[in-house]
Coordinates of C-alpha atoms and ligand atoms in Angstrom, one line a residue:
M14 CA 37.2 -48.2 9.9
K15 CA 40.5 -48.9 11.9
N16 CA 41.7 -45.9 12.9
W17 CA 42.9 -46.4 16.0
L18 CA 45.3 -44.5 15.6
N19 CA 42.0 -42.0 15.0
S20 CA 40.4 -42.7 17.8
A21 CA 40.8 -39.9 19.7
A22 CA 38.7 -38.4 16.7
V23 CA 35.7 -41.0 17.2
A24 CA 34.4 -41.6 14.2
A25 CA 36.6 -38.9 12.3
L26 CA 38.6 -41.4 11.4
I27 CA 36.5 -43.2 9.0
G28 CA 35.7 -41.1 6.3
T29 CA 38.0 -42.5 4.5
A30 CA 37.9 -46.3 6.4
S31 CA 41.0 -47.7 7.0
L32 CA 43.3 -45.4 8.1
A33 CA 44.9 -47.8 10.2
T34 CA 48.7 -46.9 10.4
A35 CA 50.6 -45.5 8.0
H36 CA 53.3 -45.2 5.8
A37 CA 56.8 -43.7 6.0
Q38 CA 59.4 -42.1 5.9
T39 CA 62.9 -41.4 8.1
P40 CA 61.2 -41.4 11.1
P41 CA 61.5 -38.1 13.3
E42 CA 65.0 -38.5 14.8
P43 CA 63.8 -38.2 18.7
E44 CA 66.3 -35.7 19.8
A45 CA 67.6 -37.0 23.3
G46 CA 65.2 -35.7 24.9
T47 CA 62.0 -35.5 23.8
T48 CA 60.6 -38.9 24.8
P49 CA 60.6 -38.9 28.1
A50 CA 62.0 -42.3 29.5
D51 CA 59.0 -42.6 31.7
T52 CA 56.8 -42.9 29.6
T53 CA 57.9 -45.6 26.7
V54 CA 55.6 -48.4 27.6
Q55 CA 55.8 -51.7 26.0
P56 CA 52.5 -53.2 24.6
E57 CA 51.0 -55.3 26.8
S58 CA 52.1 -58.6 25.4
M59 CA 56.3 -58.0 25.7
P60 CA 57.8 -57.4 28.4
M61 CA 61.6 -55.4 29.1
T62 CA 63.8 -57.0 28.3
E63 CA 67.4 -56.6 28.9
G64 CA 67.6 -56.3 25.2
Q65 CA 65.4 -52.8 25.7
L66 CA 68.8 -51.2 26.4
N67 CA 71.5 -52.6 23.7
P68 CA 68.0 -53.4 21.2
T69 CA 68.5 -56.2 18.7
V70 CA 66.9 -56.1 15.3
E71 CA 65.3 -59.2 17.1
D72 CA 64.1 -57.1 19.5
A73 CA 62.1 -55.0 17.2
R74 CA 60.9 -57.5 15.3
T75 CA 59.8 -59.4 18.4
F76 CA 58.3 -56.0 19.7
L77 CA 56.2 -55.3 16.1
E78 CA 55.0 -57.9 16.0
A79 CA 53.4 -57.7 19.1
T80 CA 53.1 -54.7 17.9
E81 CA 50.5 -55.6 15.8
A82 CA 48.8 -58.2 16.4
E83 CA 48.0 -55.9 20.2
L84 CA 46.7 -53.7 17.0
A85 CA 44.8 -55.6 15.2
D86 CA 42.9 -56.6 17.1
Y87 CA 41.7 -53.4 18.8
N88 CA 40.9 -52.1 15.3
E89 CA 39.0 -54.7 15.8
Y90 CA 36.7 -53.8 18.0
A91 CA 36.9 -50.7 18.7
S92 CA 34.8 -50.1 15.0
R93 CA 32.6 -52.3 15.7
I94 CA 32.0 -49.4 18.7
Y95 CA 32.0 -46.6 16.6
W96 CA 29.8 -48.0 13.8
I97 CA 27.2 -48.8 15.9
Y98 CA 27.8 -45.3 17.8
S99 CA 27.7 -44.1 14.2
N100 CA 24.5 -46.2 13.0
F101 CA 22.8 -45.0 16.2
I102 CA 24.0 -41.5 18.0
T103 CA 23.3 -41.4 21.6
F104 CA 23.8 -41.1 25.0
D105 CA 25.2 -44.3 25.4
T106 CA 26.7 -44.7 22.6
E107 CA 28.3 -41.6 22.8
R108 CA 29.7 -43.1 26.2
L109 CA 31.3 -46.0 24.5
V110 CA 33.1 -44.8 21.9
E111 CA 34.5 -41.9 24.5
R112 CA 36.0 -45.4 26.0
V113 CA 37.6 -46.7 23.7
G114 CA 38.8 -43.3 21.6
A115 CA 40.6 -43.3 24.9
E116 CA 41.7 -46.3 25.6
G117 CA 43.0 -46.4 21.8
T118 CA 44.7 -43.0 22.3
E119 CA 46.7 -44.0 24.9
M120 CA 47.6 -47.6 23.0
A121 CA 48.5 -45.1 19.8
V122 CA 51.0 -43.6 22.4
R123 CA 52.0 -46.0 24.4
M124 CA 53.0 -48.1 20.7
A125 CA 54.7 -44.2 19.4
N126 CA 56.9 -44.1 22.6
G127 CA 57.7 -48.0 22.1
T128 CA 60.1 -47.8 19.0
A129 CA 62.0 -44.8 21.0
P130 CA 64.5 -47.9 21.7
F131 CA 65.1 -48.3 18.3
A132 CA 65.6 -44.9 17.0
G133 CA 69.3 -45.1 16.3
M134 CA 69.3 -48.3 14.7
D135 CA 70.5 -49.6 11.6
L136 CA 66.5 -51.6 11.0
P137 CA 65.8 -53.1 7.6
Q138 CA 63.8 -51.2 5.9
D139 CA 60.3 -52.9 6.5
L140 CA 60.5 -52.7 10.3
R141 CA 62.3 -49.1 9.5
R142 CA 58.3 -48.0 7.7
K143 CA 56.5 -50.3 10.4
M144 CA 58.4 -47.9 13.3
T145 CA 58.1 -45.2 11.9
N146 CA 53.8 -45.8 11.2
L147 CA 53.4 -45.5 14.4
T148 CA 54.0 -42.2 15.2
A149 CA 53.1 -40.6 12.2
G150 CA 50.5 -42.8 11.6
I151 CA 48.4 -41.3 14.1
T152 CA 45.9 -38.3 14.0
L153 CA 44.9 -37.0 17.1
P154 CA 48.4 -37.3 19.9
A155 CA 47.2 -36.3 23.5
P156 CA 50.0 -36.3 26.3
S157 CA 50.5 -39.8 27.8
R158 CA 49.8 -37.9 31.3
P159 CA 46.9 -39.8 32.6
G160 CA 43.3 -38.2 31.6
A161 CA 45.0 -36.8 28.5
A162 CA 43.0 -39.3 26.5
A163 CA 39.5 -39.7 28.6
Q164 CA 40.1 -35.6 27.8
M165 CA 40.7 -35.6 24.2
A166 CA 38.0 -38.3 23.4
E167 CA 35.6 -36.0 25.7
L168 CA 36.1 -32.9 23.4
T169 CA 36.5 -35.2 20.5
T170 CA 32.6 -37.0 20.8
R171 CA 30.9 -34.2 21.6
M172 CA 31.7 -31.2 18.9
S173 CA 31.4 -35.0 16.4
S174 CA 27.7 -35.4 17.7
A175 CA 26.6 -31.4 17.5
Y176 CA 28.1 -31.6 14.0
S177 CA 26.1 -35.3 13.2
T178 CA 23.0 -34.9 15.2
G179 CA 22.4 -30.4 13.5
S180 CA 18.7 -29.8 12.3
I181 CA 17.3 -26.3 11.7
D182 CA 14.3 -25.6 10.8
I183 CA 12.2 -24.3 7.8
D184 CA 9.0 -23.1 7.7
G185 CA 8.3 -25.9 10.9
E186 CA 9.6 -29.0 9.5
E187 CA 13.3 -29.7 10.9
V188 CA 16.4 -30.4 8.0
T189 CA 18.9 -32.6 8.2
L190 CA 21.9 -31.9 6.5
D191 CA 21.9 -34.4 4.2
Q192 CA 18.9 -32.2 3.1
L193 CA 19.7 -29.3 3.0
E194 CA 22.8 -29.8 0.9
V195 CA 20.1 -31.3 -1.6
L196 CA 19.2 -27.7 -1.5
M197 CA 21.4 -25.9 -2.0
G198 CA 22.2 -27.4 -5.1
T199 CA 18.4 -27.0 -6.2
E200 CA 17.4 -23.9 -5.1
R201 CA 17.9 -20.7 -6.9
N202 CA 16.3 -17.7 -4.2
P203 CA 18.7 -16.1 -3.1
E204 CA 17.2 -15.5 0.7
F205 CA 16.6 -18.3 0.8
L206 CA 19.5 -20.2 -0.4
S207 CA 21.7 -16.8 2.3
N208 CA 18.7 -18.6 4.9
I209 CA 19.6 -22.5 4.6
W210 CA 23.6 -21.3 4.8
N211 CA 24.2 -19.5 8.1
D212 CA 21.3 -21.5 9.8
W213 CA 23.5 -24.8 9.4
R214 CA 26.7 -22.7 10.6
A215 CA 24.1 -21.9 14.0
A216 CA 23.3 -25.8 13.9
I217 CA 26.3 -26.9 14.9
N218 CA 26.2 -25.5 18.9
P219 CA 29.3 -23.1 17.2
A220 CA 29.9 -21.2 20.5
Q221 CA 31.0 -24.9 22.9
M222 CA 32.1 -25.8 19.2
S223 CA 34.5 -23.6 19.6
Q224 CA 36.0 -23.2 22.6
D225 CA 36.6 -27.8 22.6
Y226 CA 38.1 -27.3 19.6
A227 CA 41.1 -25.0 21.6
A228 CA 41.2 -26.7 23.9
M229 CA 41.9 -30.3 21.4
V230 CA 44.7 -28.1 19.9
E231 CA 46.2 -27.6 23.0
L232 CA 45.7 -31.4 24.1
A233 CA 46.8 -33.1 20.7
N234 CA 50.1 -29.9 20.0
E235 CA 51.2 -31.8 24.0
G236 CA 50.6 -34.9 22.5
A237 CA 52.7 -34.3 19.7
R238 CA 55.2 -32.5 21.6
E239 CA 55.8 -35.4 23.4
L240 CA 56.3 -37.5 19.9
G241 CA 58.9 -35.4 19.6
F242 CA 57.4 -33.1 16.8
S243 CA 57.4 -29.2 16.8
D244 CA 53.4 -29.4 16.9
L245 CA 50.1 -31.0 15.5
A246 CA 51.1 -29.4 11.7
E247 CA 54.4 -31.1 11.9
M248 CA 52.8 -34.2 12.9
W249 CA 49.9 -34.2 10.1
L250 CA 52.8 -33.5 6.6
S251 CA 55.4 -36.4 9.1
N252 CA 53.0 -38.5 6.4
Y253 CA 54.2 -38.9 3.3
D254 CA 57.0 -40.3 2.9
M255 CA 59.6 -36.9 2.6
P256 CA 60.6 -34.9 5.7
A257 CA 57.4 -31.8 6.0
D258 CA 59.3 -29.3 4.7
E259 CA 59.3 -30.9 1.8
M260 CA 56.1 -32.2 1.7
E261 CA 54.7 -28.5 2.5
A262 CA 57.0 -27.4 -0.4
E263 CA 54.9 -30.2 -2.3
V264 CA 52.1 -28.5 -1.9
E265 CA 52.9 -25.7 -3.3
R266 CA 54.5 -26.8 -6.1
L267 CA 51.0 -28.7 -6.9
W268 CA 48.7 -25.7 -5.8
G269 CA 50.6 -23.4 -8.0
Q270 CA 50.5 -25.5 -11.2
V271 CA 46.4 -25.4 -10.9
E272 CA 45.8 -22.1 -10.2
P273 CA 45.2 -21.0 -12.9
L274 CA 42.8 -23.2 -14.4
Y275 CA 40.5 -22.6 -11.1
E276 CA 41.2 -18.2 -11.7
Q277 CA 39.2 -19.3 -15.2
L278 CA 37.1 -20.7 -13.8
H279 CA 36.3 -18.5 -10.9
C280 CA 36.1 -15.5 -13.4
Y281 CA 33.8 -17.0 -16.4
V282 CA 31.4 -18.3 -13.2
R283 CA 31.3 -15.2 -11.7
A284 CA 30.1 -13.6 -15.0
E285 CA 27.6 -16.2 -15.2
L286 CA 25.9 -16.0 -12.1
N287 CA 25.8 -12.1 -12.0
E288 CA 23.6 -12.0 -15.2
E289 CA 21.3 -14.7 -13.1
Y290 CA 21.0 -12.7 -10.6
G291 CA 21.9 -9.0 -11.7
D292 CA 23.8 -7.0 -9.6
E293 CA 22.4 -6.7 -6.5
V294 CA 23.2 -10.2 -5.6
Q295 CA 26.0 -10.6 -7.2
A296 CA 28.5 -8.2 -8.0
E297 CA 30.6 -8.4 -11.5
T298 CA 33.9 -7.8 -9.6
G299 CA 35.4 -9.3 -6.3
P300 CA 34.2 -12.2 -4.4
I301 CA 31.8 -14.9 -5.4
R302 CA 28.6 -15.3 -2.0
A303 CA 29.3 -18.3 -1.3
D304 CA 25.4 -19.4 -0.9
L305 CA 25.3 -19.6 -4.8
L306 CA 27.8 -21.5 -5.7
G307 CA 25.4 -24.8 -4.9
N308 CA 26.5 -26.4 -2.4
M309 CA 26.6 -26.1 1.8
W310 CA 30.6 -25.6 2.0
A311 CA 31.7 -24.0 -1.9
Q312 CA 33.4 -26.6 -2.5
G313 CA 31.7 -28.3 -5.4
W314 CA 29.9 -26.1 -7.8
G315 CA 28.1 -29.3 -10.0
P316 CA 24.6 -28.2 -9.5
L317 CA 24.9 -25.3 -11.2
R318 CA 25.6 -26.9 -14.8
D319 CA 22.2 -25.2 -15.9
I320 CA 23.4 -21.9 -14.7
V321 CA 27.0 -22.0 -16.3
S322 CA 26.8 -22.9 -19.9
V323 CA 29.1 -23.0 -22.4
G324 CA 27.8 -21.5 -25.5
D325 CA 26.6 -24.2 -27.3
A326 CA 27.8 -27.2 -26.0
E327 CA 25.5 -28.7 -24.4
P328 CA 26.5 -32.3 -23.1
G329 CA 22.7 -33.0 -23.7
Y330 CA 22.2 -35.2 -20.9
D331 CA 21.7 -34.9 -16.5
L332 CA 23.0 -37.7 -15.0
T333 CA 20.5 -36.8 -12.3
A334 CA 17.7 -37.4 -14.6
L335 CA 19.1 -40.4 -15.7
L336 CA 18.7 -41.5 -12.7
V337 CA 15.9 -40.7 -11.8
D338 CA 14.0 -42.0 -14.9
N339 CA 14.8 -44.5 -14.7
G340 CA 13.7 -45.3 -11.4
Y341 CA 16.7 -45.1 -10.1
D342 CA 17.3 -45.9 -5.9
A343 CA 19.5 -46.6 -3.5
R344 CA 21.0 -50.4 -4.3
Q345 CA 20.8 -50.1 -8.0
M346 CA 22.9 -46.8 -7.4
V347 CA 25.5 -48.9 -5.3
E348 CA 24.9 -51.7 -8.2
T349 CA 26.4 -50.7 -10.2
G350 CA 29.1 -49.1 -8.7
E351 CA 30.0 -52.7 -7.8
R352 CA 29.5 -53.6 -11.9
F353 CA 32.3 -51.2 -12.2
Y354 CA 34.5 -52.8 -10.1
T355 CA 34.2 -56.0 -10.9
S356 CA 34.0 -55.6 -14.9
L357 CA 37.3 -54.7 -14.3
G358 CA 38.5 -58.4 -12.8
L359 CA 38.2 -57.5 -9.3
D360 CA 35.8 -60.1 -7.0
P361 CA 31.9 -58.6 -5.8
L362 CA 31.0 -57.4 -3.0
P363 CA 30.3 -60.5 0.0
E364 CA 27.1 -60.7 1.0
T365 CA 28.1 -59.3 3.7
F366 CA 28.4 -56.2 2.4
W367 CA 25.3 -56.0 1.4
E368 CA 23.7 -57.8 4.5
R369 CA 25.3 -54.8 6.7
S370 CA 25.6 -51.1 5.1
L371 CA 24.1 -48.7 5.8
I372 CA 23.3 -46.7 2.2
T373 CA 20.2 -44.1 2.9
R374 CA 19.1 -42.2 6.6
P375 CA 16.8 -44.3 8.4
Q376 CA 13.7 -41.5 10.3
D377 CA 13.9 -42.9 13.6
R378 CA 17.4 -41.7 15.2
D379 CA 20.5 -39.8 15.1
V380 CA 23.2 -41.1 12.4
V381 CA 26.7 -39.8 11.2
C382 CA 24.9 -39.4 7.6
H383 CA 28.6 -38.1 6.0
A384 CA 29.9 -40.9 3.6
S385 CA 32.0 -44.0 4.8
A386 CA 33.8 -46.4 4.5
W387 CA 35.1 -49.7 6.9
D388 CA 36.5 -52.6 6.5
I389 CA 35.7 -53.3 10.2
D390 CA 38.1 -56.5 10.8
S391 CA 40.7 -56.4 7.8
R392 CA 39.3 -59.8 6.4
D393 CA 36.1 -59.5 4.0
D394 CA 34.2 -57.5 6.6
I395 CA 33.9 -54.3 4.6
R396 CA 31.4 -52.1 4.5
I397 CA 29.4 -48.4 3.3
K398 CA 27.5 -46.0 4.9
M399 CA 26.2 -43.2 3.5
C400 CA 22.2 -41.4 2.7
T401 CA 22.1 -41.7 -0.1
N402 CA 20.3 -39.6 -2.9
V403 CA 19.9 -40.5 -6.4
N404 CA 21.3 -38.2 -7.8
A405 CA 24.7 -37.1 -9.9
E406 CA 26.6 -36.4 -7.7
D407 CA 25.8 -38.8 -4.4
F408 CA 25.8 -41.6 -7.8
R409 CA 29.8 -40.4 -8.4
T410 CA 30.2 -40.7 -4.2
V411 CA 28.8 -44.5 -4.0
H412 CA 32.1 -45.2 -6.2
H413 CA 34.4 -43.0 -4.8
E414 CA 33.2 -45.4 -1.2
L415 CA 33.2 -48.3 -2.8
G416 CA 36.5 -47.4 -4.0
H417 CA 38.2 -47.6 -0.3
N418 CA 36.3 -50.7 0.1
Y419 CA 38.4 -52.6 -3.1
Y420 CA 41.6 -50.9 -2.1
Q421 CA 41.3 -52.0 1.8
R422 CA 40.1 -55.6 0.7
A423 CA 43.6 -55.7 -2.1
Y424 CA 45.7 -55.1 0.5
Q425 CA 44.5 -57.8 3.5
D426 CA 47.4 -59.3 3.4
Q427 CA 50.3 -56.9 4.1
D428 CA 51.1 -57.0 7.7
T429 CA 49.0 -54.9 9.6
L430 CA 50.9 -51.9 9.9
F431 CA 51.4 -52.1 5.9
Q432 CA 46.4 -52.2 5.9
N433 CA 46.7 -48.8 4.7
G434 CA 46.7 -46.3 1.5
A435 CA 50.4 -45.7 -0.6
H436 CA 49.6 -42.3 1.3
D437 CA 46.2 -40.8 2.5
G438 CA 45.3 -39.0 -1.4
F439 CA 46.0 -42.9 -3.0
H440 CA 42.7 -44.0 -0.3
E441 CA 40.3 -41.1 -1.3
A442 CA 41.3 -41.1 -5.9
I443 CA 41.0 -44.7 -6.1
G444 CA 37.4 -44.2 -6.2
D445 CA 37.2 -40.7 -8.2
F446 CA 39.9 -42.6 -10.7
V447 CA 36.6 -45.1 -11.1
A448 CA 34.2 -42.6 -11.4
L449 CA 36.3 -40.4 -14.0
S450 CA 35.4 -43.8 -16.2
V451 CA 31.4 -42.2 -16.0
T452 CA 31.4 -40.8 -19.8
P453 CA 28.6 -40.7 -22.2
E454 CA 29.8 -44.3 -23.5
Y455 CA 29.8 -45.6 -20.6
L456 CA 26.4 -44.7 -19.6
V457 CA 24.9 -45.7 -23.0
Q458 CA 26.6 -49.4 -21.3
I459 CA 24.4 -49.3 -18.9
D460 CA 21.7 -48.7 -20.4
L461 CA 21.4 -45.2 -18.7
L462 CA 21.7 -43.4 -21.7
D463 CA 20.5 -43.6 -25.3
E464 CA 23.2 -44.5 -28.0
A465 CA 21.1 -41.0 -30.0
D466 CA 21.6 -39.3 -27.4
V467 CA 25.4 -39.6 -27.5
P468 CA 26.8 -36.2 -27.6
G469 CA 29.3 -35.8 -30.7
A470 CA 32.4 -33.3 -29.9
E471 CA 30.7 -30.0 -30.3
G472 CA 29.2 -31.2 -26.6
D473 CA 33.0 -31.6 -25.4
L474 CA 33.4 -28.4 -23.7
G475 CA 29.5 -28.5 -22.2
L476 CA 31.3 -32.2 -20.9
L477 CA 34.3 -30.9 -19.3
M478 CA 32.6 -27.6 -17.6
D479 CA 29.7 -30.4 -15.8
L480 CA 33.3 -32.0 -14.4
A481 CA 34.8 -29.1 -14.3
L482 CA 32.2 -27.7 -11.2
D483 CA 33.2 -30.5 -10.1
K484 CA 37.1 -30.6 -9.7
I485 CA 38.7 -27.6 -10.5
A486 CA 36.0 -25.6 -8.0
F487 CA 37.5 -28.6 -5.3
L488 CA 41.4 -27.7 -5.5
P489 CA 41.3 -24.6 -4.0
F490 CA 38.8 -25.7 -0.8
A491 CA 40.8 -28.5 0.0
V492 CA 43.8 -26.6 0.3
M493 CA 42.3 -24.2 2.3
M494 CA 40.6 -26.3 5.0
D495 CA 44.5 -27.5 6.4
Q496 CA 45.7 -24.5 5.5
W497 CA 44.0 -22.7 8.5
R498 CA 44.4 -25.8 10.3
W499 CA 48.3 -25.8 10.2
R500 CA 48.6 -22.3 11.6
V501 CA 46.0 -23.1 14.3
F502 CA 47.6 -26.0 15.0
R503 CA 51.2 -23.9 14.9
G504 CA 49.0 -21.0 17.6
E505 CA 49.9 -18.4 14.2
I506 CA 45.6 -18.2 14.4
T507 CA 44.4 -18.4 18.0
P508 CA 41.1 -19.1 19.2
E509 CA 39.8 -15.7 19.0
Q510 CA 40.8 -15.5 15.0
Y511 CA 39.6 -18.8 14.3
N512 CA 36.0 -17.6 12.1
S513 CA 37.7 -14.3 10.7
A514 CA 40.8 -15.7 9.9
W515 CA 38.9 -18.9 8.0
W516 CA 37.0 -16.2 5.5
D517 CA 40.3 -14.1 4.3
L518 CA 41.9 -17.4 3.9
R519 CA 38.4 -18.5 1.7
N520 CA 39.3 -15.3 0.1
Q521 CA 42.5 -15.8 -0.3
Y522 CA 43.3 -18.8 -2.1
Q523 CA 38.1 -19.4 -2.9
G524 CA 37.7 -15.8 -3.7
I525 CA 34.4 -16.2 -1.9
Y526 CA 31.9 -14.3 0.6
P527 CA 29.9 -15.0 3.6
P528 CA 27.1 -13.7 2.0
V529 CA 25.3 -13.3 5.6
E530 CA 27.5 -11.2 8.2
R531 CA 29.1 -13.7 10.8
P532 CA 28.4 -13.4 14.3
A533 CA 30.9 -12.6 17.0
D534 CA 30.8 -16.6 18.1
A535 CA 30.0 -17.9 14.9
F536 CA 32.3 -21.0 14.4
D537 CA 32.2 -21.5 10.5
P538 CA 35.2 -24.3 10.1
G539 CA 33.3 -26.7 12.7
A540 CA 30.9 -26.3 9.8
K541 CA 32.3 -28.6 7.8
Y542 CA 32.4 -32.4 8.8
H543 CA 36.4 -33.1 9.1
I544 CA 36.6 -30.3 10.6
A545 CA 34.6 -31.2 13.4
N546 CA 35.8 -34.7 12.8
N547 CA 40.0 -34.5 12.6
V548 CA 39.8 -35.7 9.6
P549 CA 43.0 -34.4 7.2
Y550 CA 42.3 -32.6 4.9
L551 CA 44.9 -32.6 2.1
R552 CA 44.6 -35.8 0.9
Y553 CA 41.4 -34.8 -0.5
F554 CA 44.1 -32.0 -3.4
L555 CA 46.1 -34.9 -3.1
S556 CA 43.8 -36.9 -4.9
Y557 CA 42.4 -34.5 -6.8
I558 CA 45.5 -34.6 -8.2
L559 CA 46.7 -38.1 -9.0
Q560 CA 43.3 -39.6 -9.8
F561 CA 43.9 -37.4 -13.1
Q562 CA 47.0 -39.5 -13.4
F563 CA 45.7 -42.6 -12.3
Q564 CA 43.3 -41.4 -14.8
Q565 CA 45.7 -40.7 -18.1
A566 CA 47.8 -43.8 -17.4
A567 CA 45.2 -46.0 -17.5
C568 CA 43.5 -45.1 -20.4
E569 CA 47.6 -45.9 -22.4
M570 CA 47.5 -48.7 -21.3
A571 CA 44.8 -49.4 -22.6
G572 CA 45.4 -47.6 -26.0
W573 CA 42.8 -44.7 -25.5
E574 CA 43.3 -42.1 -28.1
G575 CA 40.3 -39.5 -27.9
P576 CA 40.3 -36.9 -26.1
L577 CA 40.9 -37.6 -22.3
H578 CA 37.7 -37.4 -21.3
R579 CA 35.7 -39.9 -23.2
C580 CA 37.5 -42.5 -22.4
T581 CA 36.1 -45.6 -20.5
V582 CA 38.1 -48.2 -18.4
Y583 CA 34.6 -50.0 -18.0
G584 CA 35.0 -53.4 -18.4
N585 CA 39.4 -53.4 -19.3
E586 CA 40.5 -56.5 -16.9
E587 CA 44.1 -55.4 -17.6
V588 CA 43.8 -51.9 -16.1
G589 CA 42.9 -53.4 -13.2
A590 CA 44.6 -55.9 -13.5
R591 CA 47.4 -52.8 -12.7
F592 CA 45.7 -51.3 -10.3
N593 CA 45.2 -53.6 -8.1
E594 CA 48.7 -54.6 -8.4
M595 CA 49.3 -51.2 -7.0
M596 CA 46.1 -51.4 -4.4
E597 CA 47.8 -54.7 -2.5
M598 CA 50.9 -52.6 -2.2
G599 CA 49.0 -51.7 0.3
A600 CA 51.4 -49.2 2.3
S601 CA 53.8 -51.5 2.5
Q602 CA 56.9 -49.2 0.0
P603 CA 57.5 -45.4 0.2
W604 CA 53.9 -44.0 -2.3
P605 CA 56.8 -43.5 -4.9
D606 CA 57.1 -46.8 -6.0
A607 CA 53.2 -47.7 -5.5
L608 CA 52.7 -44.2 -7.9
E609 CA 55.6 -45.9 -10.6
A610 CA 53.6 -49.3 -10.2
F611 CA 50.9 -48.2 -12.4
T612 CA 52.4 -44.8 -13.4
G613 CA 55.2 -45.0 -14.4
T614 CA 55.7 -42.0 -12.3
R615 CA 57.2 -40.9 -8.7
E616 CA 55.9 -37.8 -8.8
M617 CA 52.7 -36.8 -8.4
D618 CA 52.4 -33.7 -11.1
G619 CA 49.2 -31.7 -12.5
S620 CA 50.0 -31.5 -15.6
A621 CA 47.4 -34.3 -15.7
I622 CA 44.3 -32.6 -14.5
I623 CA 45.7 -29.7 -16.6
A624 CA 46.5 -31.8 -20.1
Y625 CA 42.1 -33.3 -19.3
F626 CA 41.1 -29.4 -18.7
Q627 CA 43.1 -27.6 -21.3
P628 CA 40.3 -27.4 -24.6
L629 CA 37.3 -26.3 -21.8
M630 CA 40.6 -23.7 -20.5
S631 CA 41.9 -22.5 -23.5
H632 CA 38.0 -21.4 -24.2
L633 CA 36.9 -20.4 -21.0
E634 CA 40.7 -17.5 -22.1
E635 CA 39.0 -16.4 -25.0
A636 CA 35.6 -15.9 -22.7
N637 CA 37.1 -13.8 -20.1
A638 CA 39.0 -12.2 -22.3
D639 CA 37.8 -8.7 -21.6
R640 CA 36.7 -9.6 -18.1
S641 CA 38.7 -8.4 -14.9
C642 CA 39.2 -11.8 -13.1
G643 CA 40.3 -12.0 -10.0
W644 CA 39.0 -10.4 -7.1
Ligands
X8Z726 O1 34.2 -36.9 2.4 C1 34.4 -37.2 1.2 C2 34.3 -39.1 1.6 C3 34.3 -39.6 2.0 S1 36.0 -39.4 2.6 C4 32.4 -38.9 1.2 N1 34.8 -36.1 1.0 C5 35.9 -35.3 0.9 C6 33.6 -34.3 1.8 O2 33.0 -34.6 1.3 O3 34.6 -33.2 1.8 C7 35.4 -36.5 -0.6 C8 35.6 -35.5 -1.3 C9 36.1 -34.7 -1.0
ZN727 ZN1 36.7 -40.8 0.8

C-alpha cells in the first residue's frame, strides 16, 4: 500500500494500495497566514538552514530528496504493520496501527508544511509537482497541534475495525460480510433479503461510528484548513491537476453524459423486478427497493442477470457456473488473472506474491476482507489480500486487484513522490480495463467455454445487459458516495442529518429506497467500506469512464473491427507494451499526458462507454417507450 499520506485512515488506504503520493497541479498557494510559520517543520534529515529565508532551487531539491527518503522508509515500515493488522485484527495490532498511523499523519503534515518556504518560487516542473503532491496527496490531515494525529488514528482505527469485524446471526450461525454479499446476490426471498440488509447495517456499531465519524470530520477539516484549504472536500478535489472547482464541474459534466443510460436501465430493471415480485414488493413506479438489486449496497446488479433478460437474447452461459463447473478455486482464479497480464507481455508475478498474498478468508481470526492490492517495498514485494469466492464478480475483482499490482510494478523506478497512478481513477481502471476483455471468445481460449457455446450476434444484447448491470448501475452510486462526503466536509450535512441526507442522495442519484424504516441511530454510510475506512470514491466513477476509453483505444490499436464488447486484447503484446508505457509514467506527469500516451486524447470522456452500450440502449429505449421512467 504505501498510503502513508492516508495513514491516519489505517488499512483503509489500501483498497488501491499505493496511494503513495499523488499528482499535482499548481499548488494551492498558501495565502499569508494559512500555514502558520511555527508549524513549518523540516524532515528530520534536513536541519533548518539559512536558505530557508530565501530558498534556492537547490534547497528545494535537497528538501525533496530528504523528504522522499524519509517517506520511502516510512512507507515500507508502515505497510508491514498495516499488513499484519489487516491479516490479524486484534487488540494489539489495533494499537500498532494507531501508533504508526499517527506518526504517518504527523509526518505527512510536517512535510506538507515544509513546502511553504518554496511556495512562491519558480521551480522546475518536476519539483513543483512533488511539492504539490506532498500536500494534495494527503487523504486525512490532522492539525499539527500535539495529540490531534493520535486522536484521529484512534477514531479511524475504531471505525475500520468495527467494519471489518462486523457479522450477523442467521439461525444461530455467525455470518460475515463476504458471505452476506454472496447471499444478497443469490437469495430471492424479499423478507430474508431485507433482514440481512438491515442486520448488516446494525452490525457495524452505527451509533458509535456516527459519533466517531463526526469527530473525525472536525479534526480533518481543521487539518485541511491548516494546510490552506477551505475544507477536506476542497483538498480531495485538488488531486486532479486542476483547481478543485473545475474538477467538481468535470464530475458534473461526466455524470451528465452518462445519466441517460442509467435512467433507461433503472426503468427496465424496475419493470422486471415488478414482474418478478409483484406490486407489493416492487411498485411499477417510483424508486427501487434497495435490497432487491443483488448487492448489499445496490452498487452493482450483476446477480439479477436471470431476472432481467432482454427478450430472447440470452448470452447462453453463466461465468459463475463455468468457474464452478470447471472446479476453479481461489488460487486458480488468480493464476488465470495473472495469465492475462503475461499474455500482454508483462512479467509473471514474483514467487513472493504467491507466498505472501491472502486469497481466501481464514476461519480462525478477524481480517480485513475487502479486496486490496499492496506494494510493500516499492520493489517486487507486491501482494493481494481478498476473501475470494468462486463467482463472476470475484473473477473480475481478481483482475482488478492485479491491475493495481501491475501498475505499482510498472512505476517502481519513478521517484517516491511519483510512485502513484496518473490520478487515482487510473489506478482503479487498469484491472477493470483488462477484465473487459473477458469475452466469450476469450473464455474459449482459456478452456472455460466450448467453442460451440459461444453466442452468436443474437446473444449480443444479453451480453451487454450482463455488463450494464455492473457498469451502468454503478455510476450513480459512485457519484453519490462523495457527494455525500463533500457535503459533510463542507458542513452542509450536519451529524444529525447524516443518515437522512444519505437516503436523499441515494434517492436522487440512484432512485432507490431502504426496505426497512431506518432507526434513529442508523449510520448507513458507515456500512460501506470506503466510508468506514476513508477511501475517497470519486476514483471509481472516473475509472468506470476511463476503462471504456482504454478499451476503445486498445481495440483500435489491435485493429478490431467488430462490436466493441466482443473485443479481447488477450495475447496482444503491442497493446500490452503501449499500456505499460502509460503505467510506467506513474504520477510523474499531469494525468492528461498519461491519458494521451495511450488513447490519444487528453480528456476524460463518457462517449466511449456510451458507444459501447449503444445497441443495448437503443433496445431499452424502445422497450421503455410506454413506461413512465424516472422516480
Ligand atoms: O473497493 C473496490 C476494490 C478495491 S480498490 C475491490 N472497488 C469498489 C467497491 O468495492 O466498492 C472496486 C469497484 C468499486
Ligand atoms: Zn481498486
